[in-house]
Coordinates of N, CA, C and O and ligand atoms in Angstrom, one line a residue:
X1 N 53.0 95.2 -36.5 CA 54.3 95.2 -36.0 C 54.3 95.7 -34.5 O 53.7 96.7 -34.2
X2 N 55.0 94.8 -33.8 CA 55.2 95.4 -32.1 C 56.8 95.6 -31.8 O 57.6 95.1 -32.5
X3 N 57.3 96.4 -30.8 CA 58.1 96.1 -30.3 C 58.1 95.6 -29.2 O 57.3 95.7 -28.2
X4 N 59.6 94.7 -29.4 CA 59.7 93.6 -28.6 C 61.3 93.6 -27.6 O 62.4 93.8 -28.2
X5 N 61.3 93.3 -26.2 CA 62.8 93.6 -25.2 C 62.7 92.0 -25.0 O 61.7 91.4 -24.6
X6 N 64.1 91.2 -25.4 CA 64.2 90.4 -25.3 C 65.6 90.1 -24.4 O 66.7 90.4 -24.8
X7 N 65.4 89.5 -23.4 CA 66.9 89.1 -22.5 C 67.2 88.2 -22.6 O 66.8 87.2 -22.0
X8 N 68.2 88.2 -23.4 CA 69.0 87.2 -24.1 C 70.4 86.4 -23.7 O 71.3 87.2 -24.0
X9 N 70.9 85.7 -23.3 CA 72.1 84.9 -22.5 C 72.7 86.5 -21.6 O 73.9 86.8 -21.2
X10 N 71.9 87.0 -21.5 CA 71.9 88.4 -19.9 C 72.6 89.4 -20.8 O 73.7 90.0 -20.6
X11 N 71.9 89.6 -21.9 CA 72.3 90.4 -22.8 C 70.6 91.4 -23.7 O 70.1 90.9 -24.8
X12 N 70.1 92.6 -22.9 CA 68.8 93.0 -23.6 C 69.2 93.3 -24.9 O 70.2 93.8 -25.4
X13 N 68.0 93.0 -25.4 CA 67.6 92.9 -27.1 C 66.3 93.9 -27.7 O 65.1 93.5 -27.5
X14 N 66.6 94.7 -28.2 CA 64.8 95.3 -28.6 C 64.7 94.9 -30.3 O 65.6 94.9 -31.1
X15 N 63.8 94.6 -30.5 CA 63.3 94.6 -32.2 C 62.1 94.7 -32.4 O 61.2 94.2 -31.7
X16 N 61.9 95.4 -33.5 CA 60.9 94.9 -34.2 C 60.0 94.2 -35.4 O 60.1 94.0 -36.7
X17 N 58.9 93.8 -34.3 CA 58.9 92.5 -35.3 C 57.5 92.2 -35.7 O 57.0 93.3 -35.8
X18 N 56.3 91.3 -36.0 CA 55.4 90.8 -36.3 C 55.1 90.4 -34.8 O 55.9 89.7 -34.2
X19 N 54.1 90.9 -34.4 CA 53.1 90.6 -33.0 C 52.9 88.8 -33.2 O 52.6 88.4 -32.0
X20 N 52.9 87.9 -34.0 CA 53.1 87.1 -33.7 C 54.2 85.9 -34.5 O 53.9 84.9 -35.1
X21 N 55.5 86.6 -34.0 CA 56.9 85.7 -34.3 C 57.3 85.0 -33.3 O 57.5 85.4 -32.2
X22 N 57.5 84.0 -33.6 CA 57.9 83.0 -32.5 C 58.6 83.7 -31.7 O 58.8 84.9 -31.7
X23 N 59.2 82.6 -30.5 CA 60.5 83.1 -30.4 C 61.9 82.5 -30.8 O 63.0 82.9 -30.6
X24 N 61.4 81.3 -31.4 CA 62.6 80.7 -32.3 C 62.7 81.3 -33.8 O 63.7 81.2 -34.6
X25 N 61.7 81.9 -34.1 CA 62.3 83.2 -35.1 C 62.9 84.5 -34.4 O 64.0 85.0 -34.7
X26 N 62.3 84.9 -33.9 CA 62.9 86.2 -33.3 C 64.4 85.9 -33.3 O 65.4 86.5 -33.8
X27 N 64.4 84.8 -32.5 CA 66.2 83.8 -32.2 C 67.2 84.0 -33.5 O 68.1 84.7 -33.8
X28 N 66.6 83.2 -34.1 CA 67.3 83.2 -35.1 C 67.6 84.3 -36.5 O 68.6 84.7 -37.1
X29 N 66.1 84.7 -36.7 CA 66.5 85.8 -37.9 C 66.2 87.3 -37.5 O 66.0 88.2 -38.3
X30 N 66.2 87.3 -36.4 CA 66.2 88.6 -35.6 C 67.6 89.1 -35.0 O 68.2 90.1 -35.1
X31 N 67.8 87.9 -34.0 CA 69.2 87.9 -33.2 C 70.0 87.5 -33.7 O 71.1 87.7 -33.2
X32 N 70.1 86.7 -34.8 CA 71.2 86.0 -35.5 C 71.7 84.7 -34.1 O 72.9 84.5 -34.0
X33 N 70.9 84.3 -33.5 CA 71.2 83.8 -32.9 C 71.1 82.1 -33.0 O 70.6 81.6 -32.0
X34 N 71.6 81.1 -34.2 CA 71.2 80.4 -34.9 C 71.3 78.8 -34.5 O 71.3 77.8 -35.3
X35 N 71.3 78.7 -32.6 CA 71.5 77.5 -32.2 C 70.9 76.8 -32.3 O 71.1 75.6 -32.7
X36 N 69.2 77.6 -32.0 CA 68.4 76.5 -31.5 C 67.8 76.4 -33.0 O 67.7 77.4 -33.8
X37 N 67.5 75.1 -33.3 CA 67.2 74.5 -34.5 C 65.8 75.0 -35.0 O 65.1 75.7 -34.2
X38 N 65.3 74.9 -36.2 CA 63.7 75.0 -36.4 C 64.0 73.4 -37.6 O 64.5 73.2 -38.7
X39 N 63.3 72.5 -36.6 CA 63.0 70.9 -36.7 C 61.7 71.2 -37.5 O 61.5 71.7 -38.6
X40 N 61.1 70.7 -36.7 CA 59.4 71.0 -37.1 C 58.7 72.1 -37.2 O 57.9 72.4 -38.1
X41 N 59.1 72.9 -36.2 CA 58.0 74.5 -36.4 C 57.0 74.0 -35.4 O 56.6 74.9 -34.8
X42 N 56.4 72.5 -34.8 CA 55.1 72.2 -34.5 C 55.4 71.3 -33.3 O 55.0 70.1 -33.2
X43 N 56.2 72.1 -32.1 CA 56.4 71.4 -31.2 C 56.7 69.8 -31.0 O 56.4 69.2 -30.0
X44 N 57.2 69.3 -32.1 CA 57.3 68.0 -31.8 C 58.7 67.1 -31.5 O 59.0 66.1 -30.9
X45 N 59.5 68.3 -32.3 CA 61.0 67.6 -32.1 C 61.9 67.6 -31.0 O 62.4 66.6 -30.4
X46 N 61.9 69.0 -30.8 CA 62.6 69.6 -29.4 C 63.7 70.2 -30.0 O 64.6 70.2 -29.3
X47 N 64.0 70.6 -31.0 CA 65.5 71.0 -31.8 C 65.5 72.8 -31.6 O 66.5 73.6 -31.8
X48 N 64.1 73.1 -31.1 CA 63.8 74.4 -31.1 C 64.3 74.5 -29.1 O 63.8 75.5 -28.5
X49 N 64.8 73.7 -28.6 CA 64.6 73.6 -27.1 C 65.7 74.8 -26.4 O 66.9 74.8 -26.4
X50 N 64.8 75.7 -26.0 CA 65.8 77.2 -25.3 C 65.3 76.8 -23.8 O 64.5 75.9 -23.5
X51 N 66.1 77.7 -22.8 CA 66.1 77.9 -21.1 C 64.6 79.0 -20.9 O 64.5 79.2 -22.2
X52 N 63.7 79.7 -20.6 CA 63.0 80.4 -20.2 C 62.8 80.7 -18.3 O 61.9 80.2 -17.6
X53 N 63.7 81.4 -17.9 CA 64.0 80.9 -16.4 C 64.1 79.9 -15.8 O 63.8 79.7 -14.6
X54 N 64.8 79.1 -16.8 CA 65.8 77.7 -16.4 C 65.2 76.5 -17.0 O 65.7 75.4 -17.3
X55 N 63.4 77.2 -17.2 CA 62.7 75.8 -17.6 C 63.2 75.6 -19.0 O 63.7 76.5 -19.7
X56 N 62.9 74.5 -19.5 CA 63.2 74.3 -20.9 C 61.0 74.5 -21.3 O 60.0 74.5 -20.7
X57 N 61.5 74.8 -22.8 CA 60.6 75.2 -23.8 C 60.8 75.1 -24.8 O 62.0 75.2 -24.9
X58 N 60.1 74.8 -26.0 CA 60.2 74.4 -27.9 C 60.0 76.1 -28.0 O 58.9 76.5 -27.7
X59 N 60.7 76.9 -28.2 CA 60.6 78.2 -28.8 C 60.0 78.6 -30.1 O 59.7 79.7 -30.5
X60 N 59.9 77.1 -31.0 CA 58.5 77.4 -32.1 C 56.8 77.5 -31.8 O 56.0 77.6 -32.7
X61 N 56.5 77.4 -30.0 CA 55.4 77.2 -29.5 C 54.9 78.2 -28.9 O 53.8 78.2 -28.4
X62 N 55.8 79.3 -28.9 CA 55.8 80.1 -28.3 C 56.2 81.4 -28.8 O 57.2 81.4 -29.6
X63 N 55.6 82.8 -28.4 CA 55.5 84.4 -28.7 C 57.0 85.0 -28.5 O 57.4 84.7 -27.4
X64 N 57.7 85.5 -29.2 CA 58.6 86.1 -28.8 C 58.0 87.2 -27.8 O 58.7 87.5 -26.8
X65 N 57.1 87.7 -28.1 CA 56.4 88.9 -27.2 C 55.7 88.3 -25.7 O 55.5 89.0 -24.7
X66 N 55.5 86.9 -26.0 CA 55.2 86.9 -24.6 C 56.1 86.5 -23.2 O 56.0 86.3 -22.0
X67 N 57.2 86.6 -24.5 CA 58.8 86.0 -23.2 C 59.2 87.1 -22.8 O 59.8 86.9 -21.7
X68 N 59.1 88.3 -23.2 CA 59.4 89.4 -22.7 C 59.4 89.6 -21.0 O 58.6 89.1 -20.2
X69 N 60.3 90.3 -20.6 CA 60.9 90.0 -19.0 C 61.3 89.0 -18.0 O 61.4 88.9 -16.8
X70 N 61.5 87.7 -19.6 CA 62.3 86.5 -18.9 C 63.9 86.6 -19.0 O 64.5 87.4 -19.6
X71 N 64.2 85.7 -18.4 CA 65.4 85.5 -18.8 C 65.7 84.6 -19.8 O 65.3 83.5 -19.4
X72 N 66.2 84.6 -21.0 CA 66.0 83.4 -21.9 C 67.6 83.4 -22.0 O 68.3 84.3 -21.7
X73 N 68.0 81.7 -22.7 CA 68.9 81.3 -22.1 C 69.2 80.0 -23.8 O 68.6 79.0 -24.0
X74 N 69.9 80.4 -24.2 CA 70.1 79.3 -25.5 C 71.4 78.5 -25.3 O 72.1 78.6 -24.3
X75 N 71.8 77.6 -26.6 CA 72.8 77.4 -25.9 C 73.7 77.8 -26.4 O 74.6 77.0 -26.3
X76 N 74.1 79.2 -27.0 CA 75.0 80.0 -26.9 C 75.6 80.5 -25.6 O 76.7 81.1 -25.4
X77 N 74.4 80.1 -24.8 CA 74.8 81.4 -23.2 C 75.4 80.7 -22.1 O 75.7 81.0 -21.0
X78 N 75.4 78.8 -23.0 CA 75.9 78.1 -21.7 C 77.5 78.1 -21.2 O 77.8 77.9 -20.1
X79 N 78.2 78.4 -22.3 CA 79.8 77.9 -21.9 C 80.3 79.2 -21.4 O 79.8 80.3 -21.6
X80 N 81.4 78.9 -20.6 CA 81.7 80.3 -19.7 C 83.2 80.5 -20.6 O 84.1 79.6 -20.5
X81 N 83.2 81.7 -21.6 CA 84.2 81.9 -22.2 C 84.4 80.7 -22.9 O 83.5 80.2 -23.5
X82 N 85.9 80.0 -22.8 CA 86.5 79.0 -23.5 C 86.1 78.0 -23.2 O 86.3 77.1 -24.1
X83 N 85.3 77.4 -21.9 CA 84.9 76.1 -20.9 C 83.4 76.3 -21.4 O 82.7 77.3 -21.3
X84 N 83.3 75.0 -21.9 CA 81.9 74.6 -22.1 C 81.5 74.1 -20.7 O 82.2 73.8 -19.6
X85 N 80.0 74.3 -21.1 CA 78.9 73.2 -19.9 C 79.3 72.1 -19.9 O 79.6 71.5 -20.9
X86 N 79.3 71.6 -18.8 CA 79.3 70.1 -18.0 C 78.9 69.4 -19.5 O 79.5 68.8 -20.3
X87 N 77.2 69.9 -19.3 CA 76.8 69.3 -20.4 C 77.3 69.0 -21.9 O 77.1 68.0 -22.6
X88 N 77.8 69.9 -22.3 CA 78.5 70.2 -23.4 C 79.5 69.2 -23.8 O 79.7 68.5 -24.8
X89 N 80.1 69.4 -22.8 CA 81.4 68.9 -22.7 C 81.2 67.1 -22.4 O 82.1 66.3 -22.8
X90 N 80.2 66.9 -22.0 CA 79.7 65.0 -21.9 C 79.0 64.6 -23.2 O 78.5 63.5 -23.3
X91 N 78.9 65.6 -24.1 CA 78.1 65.5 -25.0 C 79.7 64.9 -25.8 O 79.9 63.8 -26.1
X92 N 80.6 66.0 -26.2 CA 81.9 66.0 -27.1 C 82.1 64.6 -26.6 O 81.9 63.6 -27.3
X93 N 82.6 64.5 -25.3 CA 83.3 63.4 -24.5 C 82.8 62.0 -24.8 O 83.7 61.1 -25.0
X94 N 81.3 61.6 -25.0 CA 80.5 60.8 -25.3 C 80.1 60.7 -26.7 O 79.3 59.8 -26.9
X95 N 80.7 61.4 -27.9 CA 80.4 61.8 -29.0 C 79.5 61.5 -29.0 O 79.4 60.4 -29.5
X96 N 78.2 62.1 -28.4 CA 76.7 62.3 -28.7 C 75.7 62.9 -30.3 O 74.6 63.4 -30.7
X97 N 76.5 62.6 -30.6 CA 76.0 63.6 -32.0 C 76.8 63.1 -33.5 O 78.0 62.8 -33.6
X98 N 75.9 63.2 -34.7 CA 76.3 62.9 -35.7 C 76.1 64.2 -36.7 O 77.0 64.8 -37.1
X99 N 75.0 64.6 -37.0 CA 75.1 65.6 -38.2 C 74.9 66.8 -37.1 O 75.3 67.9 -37.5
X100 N 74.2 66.7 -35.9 CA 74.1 67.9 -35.1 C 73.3 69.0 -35.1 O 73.5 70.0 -34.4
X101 N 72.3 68.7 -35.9 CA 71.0 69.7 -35.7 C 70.4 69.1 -34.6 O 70.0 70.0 -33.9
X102 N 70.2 68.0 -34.0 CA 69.3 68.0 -33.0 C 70.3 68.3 -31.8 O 70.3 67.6 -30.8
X103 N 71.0 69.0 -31.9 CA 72.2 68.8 -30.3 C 72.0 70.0 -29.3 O 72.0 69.9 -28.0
X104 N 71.9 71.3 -30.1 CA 71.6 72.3 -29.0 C 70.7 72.0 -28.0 O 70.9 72.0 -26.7
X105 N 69.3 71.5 -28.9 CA 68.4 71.6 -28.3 C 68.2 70.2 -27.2 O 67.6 70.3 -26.2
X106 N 69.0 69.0 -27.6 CA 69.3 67.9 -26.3 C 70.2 68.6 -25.6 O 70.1 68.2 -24.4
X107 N 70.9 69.4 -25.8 CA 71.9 70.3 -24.5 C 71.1 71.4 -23.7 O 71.5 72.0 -22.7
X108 N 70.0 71.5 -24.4 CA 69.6 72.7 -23.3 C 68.5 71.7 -22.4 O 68.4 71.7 -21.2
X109 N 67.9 71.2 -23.3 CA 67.1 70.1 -22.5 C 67.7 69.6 -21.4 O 67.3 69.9 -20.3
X110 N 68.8 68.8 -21.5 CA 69.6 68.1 -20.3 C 69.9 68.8 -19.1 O 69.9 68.5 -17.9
X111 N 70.1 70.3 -19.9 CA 70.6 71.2 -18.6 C 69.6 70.9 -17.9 O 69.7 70.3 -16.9
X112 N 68.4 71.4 -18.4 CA 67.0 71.2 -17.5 C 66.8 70.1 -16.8 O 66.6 70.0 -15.6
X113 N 67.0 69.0 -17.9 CA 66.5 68.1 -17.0 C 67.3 67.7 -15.3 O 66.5 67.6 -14.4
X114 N 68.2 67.6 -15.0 CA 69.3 67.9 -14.5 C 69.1 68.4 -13.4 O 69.4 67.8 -12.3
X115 N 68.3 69.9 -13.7 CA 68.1 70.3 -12.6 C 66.7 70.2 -12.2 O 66.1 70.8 -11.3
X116 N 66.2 69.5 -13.1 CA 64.2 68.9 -12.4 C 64.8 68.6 -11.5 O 64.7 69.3 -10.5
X117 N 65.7 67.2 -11.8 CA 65.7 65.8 -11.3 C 66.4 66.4 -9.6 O 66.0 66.2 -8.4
X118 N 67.4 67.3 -10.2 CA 68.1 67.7 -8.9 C 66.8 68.4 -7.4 O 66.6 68.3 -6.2
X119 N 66.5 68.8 -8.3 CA 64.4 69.3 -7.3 C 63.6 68.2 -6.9 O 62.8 68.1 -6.0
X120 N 64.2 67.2 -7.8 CA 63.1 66.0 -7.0 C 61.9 66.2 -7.9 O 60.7 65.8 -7.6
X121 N 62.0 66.7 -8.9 CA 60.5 66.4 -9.9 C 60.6 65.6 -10.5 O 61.6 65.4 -11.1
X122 N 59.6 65.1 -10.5 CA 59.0 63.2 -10.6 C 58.7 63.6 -12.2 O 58.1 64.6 -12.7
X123 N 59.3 62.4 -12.8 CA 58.7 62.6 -14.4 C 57.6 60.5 -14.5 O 57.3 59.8 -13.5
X124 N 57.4 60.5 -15.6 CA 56.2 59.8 -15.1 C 56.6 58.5 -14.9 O 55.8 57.5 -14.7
X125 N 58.2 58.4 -14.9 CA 57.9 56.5 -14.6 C 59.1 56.6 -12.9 O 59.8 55.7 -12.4
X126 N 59.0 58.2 -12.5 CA 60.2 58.2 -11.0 C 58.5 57.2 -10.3 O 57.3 57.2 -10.7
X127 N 59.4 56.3 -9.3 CA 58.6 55.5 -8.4 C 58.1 56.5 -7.0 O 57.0 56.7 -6.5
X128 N 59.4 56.9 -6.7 CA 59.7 57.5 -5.3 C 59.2 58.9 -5.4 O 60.0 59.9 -5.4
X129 N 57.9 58.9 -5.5 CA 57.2 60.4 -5.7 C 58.2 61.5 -4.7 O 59.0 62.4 -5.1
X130 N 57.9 61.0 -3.4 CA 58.8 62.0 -2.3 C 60.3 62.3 -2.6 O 60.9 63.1 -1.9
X131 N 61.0 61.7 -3.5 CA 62.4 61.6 -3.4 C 63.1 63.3 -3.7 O 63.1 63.7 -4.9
X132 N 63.4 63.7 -3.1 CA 64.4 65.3 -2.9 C 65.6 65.4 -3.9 O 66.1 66.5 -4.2
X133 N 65.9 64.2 -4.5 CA 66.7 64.4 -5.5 C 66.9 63.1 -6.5 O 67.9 62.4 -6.2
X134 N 66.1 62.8 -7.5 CA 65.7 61.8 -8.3 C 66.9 61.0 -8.8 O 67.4 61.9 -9.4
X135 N 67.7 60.3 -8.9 CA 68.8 59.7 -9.8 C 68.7 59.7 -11.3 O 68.2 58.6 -11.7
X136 N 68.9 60.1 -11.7 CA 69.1 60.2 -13.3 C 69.8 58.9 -13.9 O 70.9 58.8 -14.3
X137 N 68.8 57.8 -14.0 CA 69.0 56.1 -14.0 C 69.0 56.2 -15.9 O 68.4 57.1 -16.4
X138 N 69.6 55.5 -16.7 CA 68.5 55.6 -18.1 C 67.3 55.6 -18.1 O 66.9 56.7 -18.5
X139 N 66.7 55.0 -18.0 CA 65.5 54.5 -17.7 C 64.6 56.0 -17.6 O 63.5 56.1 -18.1
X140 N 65.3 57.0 -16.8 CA 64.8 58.2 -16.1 C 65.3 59.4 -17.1 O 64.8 60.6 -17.1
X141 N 66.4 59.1 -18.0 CA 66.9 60.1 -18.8 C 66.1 60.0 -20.5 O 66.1 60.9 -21.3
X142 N 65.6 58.8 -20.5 CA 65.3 58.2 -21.6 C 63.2 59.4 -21.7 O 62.5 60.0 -22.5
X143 N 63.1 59.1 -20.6 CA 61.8 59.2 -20.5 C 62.0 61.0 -20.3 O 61.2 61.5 -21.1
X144 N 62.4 61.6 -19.8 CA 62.4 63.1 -19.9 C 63.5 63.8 -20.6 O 63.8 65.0 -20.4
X145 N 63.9 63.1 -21.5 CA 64.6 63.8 -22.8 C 63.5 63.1 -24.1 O 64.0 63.1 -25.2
X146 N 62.5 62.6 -24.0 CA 61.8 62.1 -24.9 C 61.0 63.1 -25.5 O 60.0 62.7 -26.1
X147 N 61.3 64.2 -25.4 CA 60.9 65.2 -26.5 C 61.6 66.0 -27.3 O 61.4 66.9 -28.1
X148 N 62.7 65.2 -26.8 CA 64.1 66.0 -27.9 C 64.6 64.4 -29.2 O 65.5 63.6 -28.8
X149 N 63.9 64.2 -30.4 CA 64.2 64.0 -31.1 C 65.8 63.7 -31.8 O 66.7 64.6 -31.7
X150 N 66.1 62.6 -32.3 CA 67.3 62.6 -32.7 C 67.2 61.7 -33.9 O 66.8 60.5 -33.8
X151 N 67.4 62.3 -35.0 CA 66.8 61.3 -36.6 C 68.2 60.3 -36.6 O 68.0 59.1 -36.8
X152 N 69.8 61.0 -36.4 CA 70.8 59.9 -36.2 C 70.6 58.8 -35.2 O 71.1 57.7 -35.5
X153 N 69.8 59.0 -34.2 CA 70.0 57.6 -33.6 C 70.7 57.8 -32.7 O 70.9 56.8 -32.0
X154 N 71.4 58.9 -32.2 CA 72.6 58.9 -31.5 C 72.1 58.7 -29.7 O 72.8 59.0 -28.8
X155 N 71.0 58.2 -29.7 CA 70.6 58.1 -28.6 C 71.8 57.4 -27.7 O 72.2 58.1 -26.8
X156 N 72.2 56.2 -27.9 CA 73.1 55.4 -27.2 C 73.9 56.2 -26.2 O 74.0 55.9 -25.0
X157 N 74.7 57.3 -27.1 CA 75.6 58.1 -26.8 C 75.0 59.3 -25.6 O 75.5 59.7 -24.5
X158 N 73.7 59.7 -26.5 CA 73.1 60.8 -25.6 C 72.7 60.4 -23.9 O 72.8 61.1 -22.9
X159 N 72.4 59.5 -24.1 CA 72.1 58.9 -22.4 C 72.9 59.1 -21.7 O 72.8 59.8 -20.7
X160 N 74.0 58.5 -22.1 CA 75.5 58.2 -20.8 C 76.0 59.7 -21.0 O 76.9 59.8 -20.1
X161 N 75.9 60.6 -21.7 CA 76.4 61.9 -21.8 C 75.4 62.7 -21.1 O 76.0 63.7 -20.8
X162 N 74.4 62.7 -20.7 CA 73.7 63.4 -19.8 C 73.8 63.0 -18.3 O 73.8 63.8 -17.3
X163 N 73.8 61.5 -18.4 CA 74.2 60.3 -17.2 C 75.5 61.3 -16.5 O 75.3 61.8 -15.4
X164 N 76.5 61.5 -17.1 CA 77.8 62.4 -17.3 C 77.9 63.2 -16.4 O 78.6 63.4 -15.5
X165 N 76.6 63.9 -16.9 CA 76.6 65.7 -16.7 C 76.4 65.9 -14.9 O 76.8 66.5 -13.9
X166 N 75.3 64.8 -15.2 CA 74.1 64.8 -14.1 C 75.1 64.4 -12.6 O 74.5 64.3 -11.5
Ligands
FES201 FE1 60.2 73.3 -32.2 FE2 60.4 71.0 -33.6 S1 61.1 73.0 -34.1 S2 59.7 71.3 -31.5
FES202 FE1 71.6 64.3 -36.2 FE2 70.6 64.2 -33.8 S1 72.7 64.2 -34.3 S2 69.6 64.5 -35.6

């Protein structure tokens, strides 16, 4: 057992826990914090997808002990009071979602991606390596949300709702 300080939607957290608990356990049956999904456990879905100083991450891949003095960011911590995220909110608007376990984790993903794209980081099919601020085309949303899983299908919806945000 270790103890563990976890900064949570800018809210510190201490527990203790097993030296090696995720941090999508820690999330969820530690913090009660029950957004981000447990899909697979084995990095493959993206349902586990949290913020880690803005970057996105599968939180089943990873140490709750080794996030310690990040900022971590679910998508509990996105909507300001009553007003959801951009994202959030193109998601509802777009009805992106059917049964809704994979949604947190395409909402925290999008945030990210969003703000790659807004940096100008090239994912592998941007042409314009130099470009300062990528357009978020389908083509471009398809290919870096491709680790966020959706068993509904709701892809159709999820595009133009990040397209949305972006
Ligand atoms: Fe983490 Fe599937 S639960 S990637
Ligand atoms: Fe059901 Fe994506 S909305 S898995």
């Amino acid at each position: 057992m270790t103890n563990v300080t976890l900064r949570v939607n800018g809210t510190v957290h201490e527990l203790d826990c097993d030296v090696r608990t995720t941090l999508l356990d820690a999330l969820r049956e530690d913090l009660d914090l029950i957004g981000a999904k447990k899909g697979c456990d084995h990095g493959q879905c993206g349902a586990c997808t949290v913020l880690v100083d803005g970057r996105r991450i599968n939180s089943c891949l990873t140490f709750a002990v080794a996030q310690q003095d990040c900022d971590i960011a679910t998508v509990e911590g996105l909507a300001d009071g009553d007003t959801l995220h951009p994202v959030q909110q193109a998601f509802v608007d777009r009805d992106a979602f059917q049964c809704g376990y994979c949604t947190s984790g395409q909402i925290c993903s999008a945030v990210a991606v969003i703000d790659e794209a807004k940096q100008g980081w090239p994912s592998a099919i941007t042409e314009d390596l130099d470009a300062t601020d990528v357009e978020l085309d389908a083509a471009e949303v398809r290919e870096r949300m491709s680790g966020n899983l959706c068993r509904c299908g709701a892809y159709a919806n999820i595009v133009p709702a990040v397209q949305d945000a972006s």
